[in-house]
Amino acid sequence: MNVLKQGRTILMVALISSLRGIAEEPWQSSWIGVAETEYGKSPTANQWSCYRKTVHLDAVPRKALARVAVDSKYWLWVNGKLVVFEGGLNRGPAPGAGYYDTVDLAPYLQSGENSLAILAWYWGNGGRNSVDSGAGGLLLEADLGDRQLVSDKSWKVRQHPAYGNTSGDRPSYLYGGHNIGFDARKDIPDWIMPGANDTDWEDAEEKGVPPCLPWGPLEARPIPLWKDSGLRSYANDSALPGEGGGDPITAELPHAAMISPYLEVDAPAGLTIDIRTDRFRVQGGPGGGGNNFYNSHHTEYITREGRQAFESLDWLYGENVIYTIPTGVKIRSLKYRETGYDCEFHGSFECDDPILNALWLKARRTLYICMRDNYMDCPDRERGQWIGDVSSQVLQTFYCLGRRSDRLSLKCINDFIRWRNGDVLRGNIPGAHPSELPSQSLHAISDHGILLPYYLHTGDLAPIRAAYPAIISYLKLWKTGEDGLVQARRGNWHWFDHLDHQDKTVMENCWYYAALKAALQIADLIGASGEKEWLKGRIAALEAAFDAAFWKPDGYRAECTDERANALAVVFGLAGEDKYPVIRKILTSQAYCTPYMEAYVLEALFMMGHADDAFERMKRRYAEMVDAGTTTLWEDFSGVGTRNHAWSGAPLSLMCKYGAGVAPVTPGYETYHVLPQMGPLKHIKTTVPSVKGDIGVELQNAANTFTMNLTSPADTTAIIGIPKRDDVSIASIKANGQTVWENGKPRADIDGLDFKEDAEHYIMFTVQPGNWRVDASLSKPD
């Protein structure tokens, strides 16, 4: 990026930050580094730099908050103790900008001399998950109570001589970072420890005070530092050999994970140990990409003489770690460190079908492995934040993870809006080559995307309000014909799904219609009236034209009768109920789509009231993935592509939202419903980790009875529905032992429960917080 362009970017980011209400504390410290990273000179890619500073304290402060920034990653020790394992967040709150971490050093400080040591890794490349600033460097500023600690020329620095490139297999260009080569013969012993001799190190060179080039403006890291398991033994630790023999050694992880591998060995000098995972070689995606293969990262460690320990700091993804250790090496220990996004597995689902239980658990594991610096499509091939994939991921978090996960969803919304190019909302962001996939951008705007579901589940309107102008500007880029139908927008990739038999014309109209309706809903929420008539006009025109243009006796069709297109017509409300029988036949007979669009086929079946069909199709299509000996879900049902792809996890949210029936009705779960569609299932038990607290639901569906146990958190109102069945009628209903429905009509209300309505599919009540047991007696009609 040239200086003029980057200067304009700094001004733009500063303006955006002011509009968002961000007031970052001015920096007193300078970016520092070795002389080779001076801006304007050719930077050294894959550069590992060691920084040291000794500071004297008369007393230890209660808090000692440090702001730390690098490009790209860092590890921090204070007085020889590890404080941060892999700090630094992939650049890009906006083009040309970066992040800083906030770390409390106080627990690690002592009266007297204190030693700080930082290892910084500058990638010097970009990819679908990262953007290169153009230079490595360190920025640190800490309030130590009676003094400020700043990064300046008083720090000592040197490039770490042991780190370098590897021989053999080169990594893919698709995401940032490098293989790790480490020659232990060149290591710097104990350089992180207090008292280490750094007298022959260089004085750090000051590069400038933020927002100087090339690093630009900095914003506070919006997500937590990583969860860190510490070093752990492998699942098959007792079966691992005690000596190397040149053959691969498979060390088994308990589940798919993001890990840093570790070894402790006795060895002669100069032998090479190769470390990689079973996901090192990754296949391209379905629809032609399956003919291509990509390398993930791996590590090559060259031994020194004697006893030695080494942890490879770059995180790898896999279910097994493969060590290739030469003859002559005695293995003392092989371990791993699991790191990941810092949130809890908080939420559950179980039923009487073991296939569905296994599918839910694999979906949760798949989701979690695709969360780190950003939401990822996959952790092995790309690590890119494709906004359509994220639209599935965000909804899943609300049913299976703790609410710290919401911070990553909020970051994603920020990325989506602030990485737009003019009025164009782009799809794979942030990254070195962001591009527009129009269908995915519409997906993100829709009520099944990242914006409205986030608001509905959290109650946080602020990001939706901030996004509205960008949404309107983007929707106005689309042209419509005289008939009111949308004209194709190619973008950078006119993509709707992989594989064949796609009706892109119908799908594009469905996605645009859904985005228009979502924009109108947002306008109502924030009181923005200026564009409402334009939105209503386009919605009405498309509604009037849709059936006339596309409905045929065999379903909606412009190019072919496609399950995806027909499912979207149901989900977004373009298909009337009179169309449901024909559409049901399509959705129960076709199986062309990938898991990305399978979500909408399954949801359409639930929405049409065919839970039996939805569960049957879910089990049939996911059967091979469930039976496979992996703990995650694949990119495609065929097995082509990655073995951990987050767009495959939609059954997780569908089981909770429709099977158990739990979903918010008003923002932030002030009102929610429990309207189960159990289909063939006899038992469901779920916990939904809402922003109001855990919602616990247990359902029993027997021949003559239906029971619902509900634990409803404070400050909520729950709408519960006793489902009607075709084969029986509801004779009576008791709530906490008192009869509230009998002989086809409600009885007197009881404290905390009120009759709501006798609807087509449910007898419904509203209930206040607390524990409820609702029993329905069922009888066969005379």
XYZ file of C-alpha atoms in Angstrom, residues 6 77 83 88 107 122 138 153 163 172 190 205 242 351 416 467 493 505 570 670 707 711 748 753 764 774:
26
model
C -2.414 4.464 3.516
C 6.812 -13.567 29.847
C 1.644 -14.291 30.763
C -2.147 -10.384 18.854
C -0.046 -10.734 39.179
C 5.962 -11.216 11.949
C 6.287 -4.171 18.895
C 14.977 2.609 22.257
C 13.731 -19.780 13.733
C -0.792 -22.945 1.021
C 16.999 -19.018 28.848
C 14.956 1.210 16.876
C 10.071 -44.375 23.843
C -33.102 -36.963 22.602
C -18.878 -6.803 7.413
C -25.242 -0.924 9.898
C -18.378 -14.408 -7.738
C -32.590 -16.823 -10.781
C -40.948 -21.105 1.950
C -37.788 -10.902 27.252
C -45.177 -33.658 29.424
C -37.120 -23.911 33.922
C -59.299 -20.726 35.689
C -49.766 -18.947 34.082
C -50.812 -22.076 24.235
C -47.176 -29.225 32.305
